[in-house]
Short mmCIF file of C-alpha atoms in Angstrom, two decimals:
data_model
loop_
_atom_site.label_atom_id
_atom_site.label_comp_id
_atom_site.label_asym_id
_atom_site.label_seq_id
_atom_site.Cartn_x
_atom_site.Cartn_y
_atom_site.Cartn_z
CA UNK A 243 -131.80 -80.62 51.91
CA UNK A 244 -129.02 -83.18 52.37
CA UNK A 245 -127.26 -84.56 55.45
CA UNK A 246 -123.88 -83.14 56.41
CA UNK A 247 -121.33 -83.34 59.20
CA UNK A 248 -119.74 -80.31 60.81
CA UNK A 249 -116.15 -80.33 62.06
CA UNK A 250 -114.86 -77.91 64.68
CA UNK A 251 -111.19 -77.31 65.44
CA UNK A 252 -110.78 -74.86 68.32
CA UNK A 253 -107.18 -73.70 68.69
CA UNK A 254 -105.62 -71.32 71.18
CA UNK A 255 -106.35 -68.24 69.05
CA UNK A 256 -108.42 -69.63 66.19
CA UNK A 257 -111.58 -71.58 65.47
CA UNK A 258 -111.85 -73.51 62.22
CA UNK A 259 -114.92 -75.28 60.88
CA UNK A 260 -115.86 -77.27 57.80
CA UNK A 261 -118.96 -78.91 56.42
CA UNK A 262 -118.77 -82.26 54.63
CA UNK A 263 -121.42 -84.38 52.94
CA UNK A 264 -122.23 -87.32 55.22
CA UNK A 265 -122.90 -89.84 52.44
CA UNK A 266 -119.60 -89.61 50.55
CA UNK A 267 -116.01 -90.43 51.59
CA UNK A 268 -114.67 -87.30 49.88
CA UNK A 269 -112.03 -85.34 51.78
CA UNK A 270 -113.26 -82.18 50.06
CA UNK A 271 -115.35 -79.93 52.31
CA UNK A 272 -118.33 -78.15 50.82
CA UNK A 273 -117.69 -75.15 53.03
CA UNK A 274 -114.76 -74.06 55.19
CA UNK A 275 -114.39 -71.15 57.55
CA UNK A 276 -112.18 -69.72 60.24
CA UNK A 277 -112.08 -67.18 63.02
CA UNK A 278 -108.50 -65.93 63.34
CA UNK A 279 -106.86 -63.66 65.95
CA UNK A 280 -109.30 -64.56 68.72
CA UNK A 281 -108.44 -62.60 71.85
CA UNK A 282 -107.27 -59.63 69.83
CA UNK A 283 -109.42 -58.65 66.83
CA UNK A 284 -111.24 -61.73 65.49
CA UNK A 285 -111.43 -61.96 61.71
CA UNK A 286 -113.99 -64.28 60.09
CA UNK A 287 -113.58 -65.84 56.66
CA UNK A 288 -115.73 -68.45 54.93
CA UNK A 289 -115.67 -69.96 51.46
CA UNK A 290 -117.27 -72.65 49.34
CA UNK A 291 -115.48 -75.70 47.91
CA UNK A 292 -114.47 -73.73 44.80
CA UNK A 293 -112.82 -71.02 46.93
CA UNK A 294 -115.61 -68.49 46.48
CA UNK A 295 -116.10 -66.19 49.48
CA UNK A 296 -119.51 -66.44 51.09
CA UNK A 297 -121.67 -63.84 52.81
CA UNK A 298 -120.48 -63.32 56.39
CA UNK A 299 -123.66 -61.64 57.63
CA UNK A 300 -123.44 -60.46 61.24
CA UNK A 301 -120.06 -62.19 61.62
CA UNK A 302 -118.37 -59.62 59.38
CA UNK A 303 -117.83 -57.19 62.26
CA UNK A 304 -116.30 -58.51 65.47
CA UNK A 305 -114.29 -56.99 68.29
CA UNK A 306 -111.90 -58.17 71.00
CA UNK A 307 -114.75 -58.97 73.40
CA UNK A 308 -115.60 -62.07 71.34
CA UNK A 309 -113.95 -65.17 72.80
CA UNK A 310 -114.32 -68.76 71.58
CA UNK A 311 -117.60 -69.29 73.42
CA UNK A 312 -119.26 -66.13 72.10
CA UNK A 313 -118.11 -66.85 68.55
CA UNK A 314 -119.53 -70.37 68.68
CA UNK A 315 -122.80 -69.01 69.99
CA UNK A 316 -122.97 -66.85 66.84
CA UNK A 317 -121.58 -69.39 64.39
CA UNK A 318 -123.96 -72.28 64.98
CA UNK A 319 -127.22 -70.32 64.41
CA UNK A 320 -125.53 -68.57 61.46
CA UNK A 321 -124.88 -71.91 59.82
CA UNK A 322 -128.49 -72.95 60.28
CA UNK A 323 -129.86 -69.63 59.04
CA UNK A 324 -127.61 -68.86 56.09
CA UNK A 325 -126.83 -72.34 54.89
CA UNK A 326 -129.96 -74.29 55.75
CA UNK A 327 -129.46 -76.77 52.91
CA UNK A 328 -126.69 -78.27 55.03
CA UNK A 329 -128.67 -80.36 57.50
CA UNK A 330 -126.15 -81.21 60.20
CA UNK A 331 -126.48 -84.74 61.56
CA UNK A 332 -123.19 -84.95 63.49
CA UNK A 333 -120.43 -82.69 64.79
CA UNK A 334 -116.84 -83.83 65.08
CA UNK A 335 -114.32 -82.08 67.30
CA UNK A 336 -110.58 -82.00 67.42
CA UNK A 337 -109.68 -82.65 71.06
CA UNK A 338 -105.99 -82.28 71.79
CA UNK A 339 -105.63 -84.64 74.74
CA UNK A 340 -107.25 -88.04 75.14
CA UNK A 341 -104.94 -89.39 77.80
CA UNK A 342 -104.22 -93.11 77.93
CA UNK A 343 -107.82 -94.27 77.68
CA UNK A 344 -109.04 -92.77 74.40
CA UNK A 345 -107.33 -94.58 71.53
CA UNK A 346 -109.74 -93.56 68.78
CA UNK A 347 -112.77 -91.38 67.97
CA UNK A 348 -115.30 -91.45 70.81
CA UNK A 349 -118.95 -90.49 71.09
CA UNK A 350 -119.28 -87.66 73.59
CA UNK A 351 -121.29 -88.30 76.74
CA UNK A 352 -121.33 -86.48 80.06
CA UNK A 353 -119.00 -89.13 81.48
CA UNK A 354 -116.56 -88.71 78.59
CA UNK A 355 -116.69 -84.93 78.98
CA UNK A 356 -115.87 -85.24 82.68
CA UNK A 357 -112.82 -87.40 81.89
CA UNK A 358 -111.60 -84.95 79.27
CA UNK A 359 -112.01 -82.08 81.72
CA UNK A 360 -109.48 -83.75 84.01
CA UNK A 361 -106.91 -83.57 81.22
CA UNK A 362 -107.11 -79.77 80.89
CA UNK A 363 -103.86 -79.21 82.88
CA UNK A 364 -101.98 -81.27 80.26
CA UNK A 365 -103.11 -79.04 77.36
CA UNK A 366 -104.08 -75.70 78.91
CA UNK A 367 -103.95 -73.71 75.66
CA UNK A 368 -106.25 -76.02 73.72
CA UNK A 369 -108.31 -78.45 75.81
CA UNK A 370 -110.55 -75.80 77.44
CA UNK A 371 -111.51 -74.43 74.00
CA UNK A 372 -112.06 -77.94 72.61
CA UNK A 373 -114.44 -78.76 75.44
CA UNK A 374 -116.16 -75.37 75.27
CA UNK A 375 -117.02 -76.11 71.64
CA UNK A 376 -118.59 -79.43 72.63
CA UNK A 377 -120.69 -77.74 75.31
CA UNK A 378 -121.78 -74.97 72.94
CA UNK A 379 -123.05 -77.52 70.43
CA UNK A 380 -124.85 -79.46 73.17
CA UNK A 381 -126.59 -76.27 74.27
CA UNK A 382 -127.53 -75.45 70.66
CA UNK A 383 -128.84 -78.94 69.82
CA UNK A 384 -128.75 -81.35 72.77
CA UNK A 385 -129.77 -84.36 70.66
CA UNK A 386 -126.98 -83.96 68.08
CA UNK A 387 -124.36 -86.69 67.76
CA UNK A 388 -120.92 -85.37 68.79
CA UNK A 389 -117.67 -87.20 68.19
CA UNK A 390 -114.34 -86.37 69.87
CA UNK A 391 -111.22 -87.06 67.80
CA UNK A 392 -107.96 -86.99 69.72
CA UNK A 393 -104.54 -85.70 68.72
CA UNK A 394 -102.96 -88.19 71.11
CA UNK A 395 -104.63 -91.34 69.70
CA UNK A 396 -102.34 -91.78 66.69
CA UNK A 397 -99.32 -92.21 68.96
CA UNK A 398 -100.72 -95.06 71.06
CA UNK A 399 -98.99 -97.52 68.68
CA UNK A 400 -95.58 -96.60 70.13
CA UNK A 401 -93.65 -99.13 72.16
CA UNK A 402 -93.43 -98.54 75.89
CA UNK A 403 -89.82 -97.31 75.80
CA UNK A 404 -90.79 -94.50 73.42
CA UNK A 405 -93.39 -93.32 75.92
CA UNK A 406 -91.41 -93.42 79.15
CA UNK A 407 -89.60 -90.68 81.04
CA UNK A 408 -86.72 -91.67 83.35
CA UNK A 409 -88.67 -90.76 86.48
CA UNK A 410 -89.94 -92.92 89.38
CA UNK A 411 -92.08 -95.67 87.89
CA UNK A 412 -95.01 -94.82 90.15
CA UNK A 413 -95.44 -91.54 88.25
CA UNK A 414 -95.30 -93.36 84.91
CA UNK A 415 -97.98 -95.74 86.16
CA UNK A 416 -100.11 -92.72 87.04
CA UNK A 417 -99.93 -91.53 83.43
CA UNK A 418 -96.93 -89.17 83.43
CA UNK A 419 -95.69 -90.45 80.06
CA UNK A 420 -95.03 -89.16 76.55
CA UNK A 421 -98.35 -88.83 74.72
CA UNK A 422 -97.52 -86.94 71.52
CA UNK A 423 -99.85 -84.61 69.63
CA UNK A 424 -100.86 -83.47 66.11
CA UNK A 425 -102.15 -87.00 65.64
CA UNK A 426 -105.03 -86.02 63.33
CA UNK A 427 -102.57 -84.37 60.97
CA UNK A 428 -100.28 -87.40 61.05
CA UNK A 429 -103.22 -89.76 60.48
CA UNK A 430 -104.16 -87.84 57.33
CA UNK A 431 -100.61 -87.81 55.98
CA UNK A 432 -100.24 -91.53 56.74
CA UNK A 433 -103.42 -92.18 54.77
CA UNK A 434 -102.28 -90.37 51.61
CA UNK A 435 -98.61 -91.42 51.64
CA UNK A 436 -99.12 -94.40 49.28
CA UNK A 437 -100.34 -91.97 46.58
CA UNK A 438 -96.95 -90.26 46.59
CA UNK A 439 -94.51 -92.91 47.75
CA UNK A 440 -96.04 -96.21 46.68
CA UNK A 441 -94.58 -99.16 48.64
CA UNK A 442 -92.05 -96.79 50.22
CA UNK A 443 -94.91 -95.34 52.28
CA UNK A 444 -94.72 -98.28 54.67
CA UNK A 445 -91.00 -97.94 55.25
CA UNK A 446 -89.11 -95.40 57.36
CA UNK A 447 -90.79 -91.98 57.20
CA UNK A 448 -90.50 -88.86 59.35
CA UNK A 449 -93.25 -86.27 59.05
CA UNK A 450 -92.54 -82.69 60.14
CA UNK A 451 -95.73 -80.87 61.14
CA UNK A 452 -94.40 -77.32 61.24
CA UNK A 453 -96.73 -74.49 62.21
CA UNK A 454 -97.35 -72.20 65.15
CA UNK A 455 -97.40 -75.49 67.02
CA UNK A 456 -94.76 -77.88 65.66
CA UNK A 457 -93.82 -81.51 66.11
CA UNK A 458 -92.28 -84.52 64.38
CA UNK A 459 -93.48 -88.09 64.00
CA UNK A 460 -91.37 -91.09 63.00
CA UNK A 461 -93.48 -93.71 61.23
CA UNK A 462 -93.01 -97.29 60.14
CA UNK A 463 -95.82 -99.12 58.36
CA UNK A 464 -97.54 -95.72 58.58
CA UNK A 465 -97.87 -96.02 62.34
CA UNK A 466 -96.33 -93.78 64.97
CA UNK A 467 -93.11 -95.17 66.45
CA UNK A 468 -91.80 -92.01 68.13
CA UNK A 469 -92.65 -88.31 68.30
CA UNK A 470 -91.05 -85.08 69.49
CA UNK A 471 -93.85 -83.89 71.78
CA UNK A 472 -94.21 -85.52 75.17
CA UNK A 473 -96.40 -85.22 78.27
CA UNK A 474 -97.71 -81.86 77.03
CA UNK A 475 -97.68 -79.92 73.77
CA UNK A 476 -94.85 -77.80 75.20
CA UNK A 477 -92.10 -80.33 74.42
CA UNK A 478 -89.94 -80.86 71.36
CA UNK A 479 -89.45 -78.31 68.61
CA UNK A 480 -89.23 -74.54 68.93
CA UNK A 481 -92.72 -73.21 68.16
CA UNK A 482 -94.41 -69.89 67.57
CA UNK A 483 -94.77 -69.00 71.25
CA UNK A 484 -93.75 -72.25 72.98
CA UNK A 485 -90.19 -73.03 73.99
CA UNK A 486 -89.99 -76.71 73.05
CA UNK A 487 -87.53 -78.97 74.87
CA UNK A 488 -86.10 -77.24 77.93
CA UNK A 489 -83.68 -78.31 80.64
CA UNK A 490 -85.91 -78.85 83.73
CA UNK A 491 -83.23 -77.05 85.71
CA UNK A 492 -84.27 -73.81 84.00
CA UNK A 493 -87.69 -74.10 85.64
CA UNK A 494 -86.09 -74.66 89.04
CA UNK A 495 -83.91 -71.60 88.44
CA UNK A 496 -86.93 -69.48 87.55
CA UNK A 497 -88.68 -70.56 90.73
CA UNK A 498 -85.75 -70.05 93.07
CA UNK A 499 -83.73 -67.19 91.60
CA UNK A 500 -86.50 -65.27 89.83
CA UNK A 501 -89.22 -66.06 92.38
CA UNK A 502 -91.66 -66.95 89.59
CA UNK A 503 -94.70 -69.04 90.51
CA UNK A 504 -96.25 -71.80 88.38
CA UNK A 505 -98.67 -69.45 86.60
CA UNK A 506 -95.94 -67.02 85.59
CA UNK A 507 -93.69 -69.82 84.33
CA UNK A 508 -96.55 -71.40 82.41
CA UNK A 509 -97.36 -68.05 80.79
CA UNK A 510 -93.74 -67.52 79.78
CA UNK A 511 -93.14 -71.00 78.37
CA UNK A 512 -96.46 -71.31 76.54
CA UNK A 513 -97.06 -67.74 75.36
CA UNK A 514 -93.85 -65.67 75.46
CA UNK A 515 -91.14 -68.05 74.26
CA UNK A 516 -90.42 -69.78 70.96
CA UNK A 517 -90.02 -67.64 67.85
CA UNK A 518 -91.62 -64.69 69.64
CA UNK A 519 -89.34 -64.90 72.64
CA UNK A 520 -86.10 -65.36 70.73
CA UNK A 521 -86.83 -62.68 68.12
CA UNK A 522 -88.65 -60.22 70.33
CA UNK A 523 -90.63 -59.40 67.20
CA UNK A 524 -93.25 -61.98 66.24
CA UNK A 525 -94.31 -65.61 66.37
CA UNK A 526 -95.18 -65.43 62.67
CA UNK A 527 -92.55 -67.07 60.44
CA UNK A 528 -93.53 -64.94 57.45
CA UNK A 529 -92.98 -61.74 59.45
CA UNK A 530 -89.60 -62.98 60.67
CA UNK A 531 -88.45 -63.95 57.18
CA UNK A 532 -89.28 -60.43 55.95
CA UNK A 533 -87.47 -58.79 58.85
CA UNK A 534 -83.87 -57.55 58.64
CA UNK A 535 -83.41 -57.69 62.40
CA UNK A 536 -80.56 -60.01 63.52
CA UNK A 537 -82.73 -61.60 66.19
CA UNK A 538 -85.38 -62.48 63.62
CA UNK A 539 -82.81 -64.44 61.66
CA UNK A 540 -81.48 -66.00 64.86
CA UNK A 541 -84.99 -67.22 65.74
CA UNK A 542 -85.37 -68.82 62.30
CA UNK A 543 -81.94 -70.44 62.51
CA UNK A 544 -82.69 -71.83 65.98
CA UNK A 545 -86.04 -73.16 64.80
CA UNK A 546 -84.37 -75.02 61.93
CA UNK A 547 -81.35 -76.19 63.95
CA UNK A 548 -83.61 -77.76 66.57
CA UNK A 549 -85.83 -79.32 63.92
CA UNK A 550 -82.89 -80.93 62.13
CA UNK A 551 -81.43 -82.15 65.43
CA UNK A 552 -84.68 -83.77 66.50
CA UNK A 553 -85.29 -85.31 63.07
CA UNK A 554 -81.88 -86.95 63.37
CA UNK A 555 -82.73 -88.00 66.92
CA UNK A 556 -85.84 -89.86 65.74
CA UNK A 557 -84.00 -91.92 63.10
CA UNK A 558 -82.96 -94.70 65.54
CA UNK A 559 -86.60 -95.36 66.42
CA UNK A 560 -87.29 -96.52 62.85
CA UNK A 561 -83.81 -97.74 61.89
CA UNK A 562 -83.08 -95.26 59.12
CA UNK A 563 -84.79 -92.76 56.86
CA UNK A 564 -86.44 -93.32 53.49
CA UNK A 565 -88.67 -90.25 53.28
CA UNK A 566 -89.06 -86.85 54.95
CA UNK A 567 -92.42 -85.08 54.66
CA UNK A 568 -93.09 -81.41 55.44
CA UNK A 569 -96.64 -80.34 56.27
CA UNK A 570 -98.73 -77.65 58.07
CA UNK A 571 -98.48 -73.87 57.66
CA UNK A 572 -94.70 -73.39 57.84
CA UNK A 573 -93.84 -76.80 56.47
CA UNK A 574 -96.02 -76.30 53.40
CA UNK A 575 -95.14 -72.67 52.69
CA UNK A 576 -91.63 -71.78 53.86
CA UNK A 577 -88.98 -72.77 51.34
CA UNK A 578 -86.34 -71.13 53.56
CA UNK A 579 -87.20 -73.28 56.57
CA UNK A 580 -87.19 -76.47 54.51
CA UNK A 581 -83.84 -75.54 52.97
CA UNK A 582 -82.18 -74.73 56.29
CA UNK A 583 -83.42 -77.97 57.86
CA UNK A 584 -82.43 -80.17 54.93
CA UNK A 585 -78.98 -78.56 54.64
CA UNK A 586 -78.23 -79.90 58.13
CA UNK A 587 -79.37 -83.38 57.14
CA UNK A 588 -77.17 -83.90 54.08
CA UNK A 589 -75.16 -86.52 56.01
CA UNK A 590 -78.36 -88.58 56.12
CA UNK A 591 -78.63 -88.44 52.34
CA UNK A 592 -81.16 -85.58 52.30
CA UNK A 593 -80.77 -83.21 49.35
CA UNK A 594 -83.40 -80.93 47.85
CA UNK A 595 -83.89 -79.29 44.47
CA UNK A 596 -83.76 -75.51 44.91
CA UNK A 597 -86.25 -74.70 42.15
CA UNK A 598 -88.79 -77.31 43.24
CA UNK A 599 -88.44 -76.17 46.84
CA UNK A 600 -88.96 -72.50 45.98
CA UNK A 601 -92.14 -73.45 44.10
CA UNK A 602 -93.49 -75.47 47.04
CA UNK A 603 -93.66 -78.52 44.76
CA UNK A 604 -94.83 -81.87 46.12
CA UNK A 605 -91.56 -83.64 45.36
CA UNK A 606 -88.64 -81.39 46.33
CA UNK A 607 -85.86 -83.96 46.69
CA UNK A 608 -82.99 -83.64 44.22
CA UNK A 609 -81.99 -86.45 41.85
CA UNK A 610 -79.00 -87.17 44.12
CA UNK A 611 -81.06 -87.39 47.31
CA UNK A 612 -81.11 -90.84 48.89
CA UNK A 613 -84.15 -89.74 50.88
CA UNK A 614 -87.47 -88.78 49.28
CA UNK A 615 -88.47 -85.27 50.37
CA UNK A 616 -92.11 -84.23 50.02
CA UNK A 617 -94.32 -81.25 50.79
CA UNK A 618 -97.90 -82.36 51.46
CA UNK A 619 -100.90 -80.37 52.71
CA UNK A 620 -102.54 -81.81 55.78
CA UNK A 621 -106.29 -82.08 56.34
CA UNK A 622 -107.27 -82.73 59.95
CA UNK A 623 -110.88 -81.89 59.17
CA UNK A 624 -111.14 -84.78 56.68
CA UNK A 625 -110.07 -87.23 59.41
CA UNK A 626 -112.69 -85.81 61.80
CA UNK A 627 -115.40 -85.96 59.12
CA UNK A 628 -114.60 -89.61 58.41
CA UNK A 629 -114.97 -90.44 62.10
CA UNK A 630 -118.40 -88.78 62.11
CA UNK A 631 -119.50 -90.71 59.03
CA UNK A 632 -118.35 -93.97 60.61
CA UNK A 633 -120.45 -93.30 63.71
CA UNK A 634 -123.45 -92.11 61.67
CA UNK A 635 -123.69 -95.27 59.54
#
C-alpha cells in the first residue's frame, strides 16, 4: 500500500475527484472520477490513468435525491473499500473564494472554516459545496490533513487599480473589490506555458478559461495582472447560466418595476441567464451548436462577441498581446467558438489556421498571425495535489 493524496472539486452541479501519488511530482492522476448532473439524475464515472473504466459498485445507480453531501458520504467509504491500495494521507479541496486573507493553499482548521463560511454570499453556487466536502471528509476521518486551495489566490498579484470598483472607498476598504476566479486553472496554465511558448511565456498573455463558468486572465511574467470576473463569479463573460457583466440599473429595474426580491434576482442571474437564458434551449454549448434554432445561434454569437470584447479590454493591462490561450471545456473543444472570437480580434494580429483549429491542435495560429494562439488542457487537480504534497513533506 502506498501513500496518496485525494483532490475534491465540488462544483454547482458536479463533484470531481482524483487520486495522485504523494511521493512524485507527476501531474498524472492514478484515478479520476466525477459525479455529473447533481440535482437532477447524478451520473458517476471513474477511470484509471490509462482511461480504463473501473467498477462503480453501489455508485452505479443513483437518483435525484442524492445531493453533494450524500454523494460524498458514499464516495469516501467506496474509495477505501474498493481501492484500498491508495492510502490517503491528505485531501485537497478547490475552494472558490478565499477573500483578501488567503493568498495561497491553507491547512483547514475550525477557525479557517469559520472564515470561509462568511464568504458564502460571495460565491453562493460553489462555496457551500466546497465547504460541505471539507466537513464530510472531517467526519469520515477527523485526523486527516485537509488543504484548501483558492480560486481567488492567483489574482492577488494584481495592482490595486485592477481590483477597485468606483464606489465609496469605505466599501472597498471593507473588501468590496474585484477578486477574480478560476485561479487554479490559470496557475496550471501559467506553469506549463514555457513548454509551449518558451521565453514568450513571460510576456503578454491572455488566457480564456471557457466553460459553463467562463473568465479571462491577462498575465505578464505568468502572473495575473487583470481578470474579467470581479467581486463574485457572476461578472465578466456570458456563461452557461450566468449573465456576466450587467448594467447595475437592470437590477434596480427588476426590483422596482418587476417587484423581484433579492432571492428571485439571484436565481435569475445565476441560474436562468447566460446561454440558457438567451437561447431558451440549453446552457450546453454542444447542444446549441447542433441546434438550428435562431436563438441558439444568437446565444453563441453573443458569447463570442462578449469574449472578444473583453479580451480586447484586457490588453491595456499588459500593454499588448503576444499570445492567446484557450482552455477548459468550451475553450478546448469548440472550434466554432474559437473561430468566432478570433475573427473579431484580427485587428490585434490574431489569425488562426482553420484546419488546425478544427482538429483542436495545440498551436492553432496561422503563419500570418502576429499573436500565438494555443489550445491547452487545464488541470486544476494537479495544482491541488501539489499543494497537498508540499504540506505533507
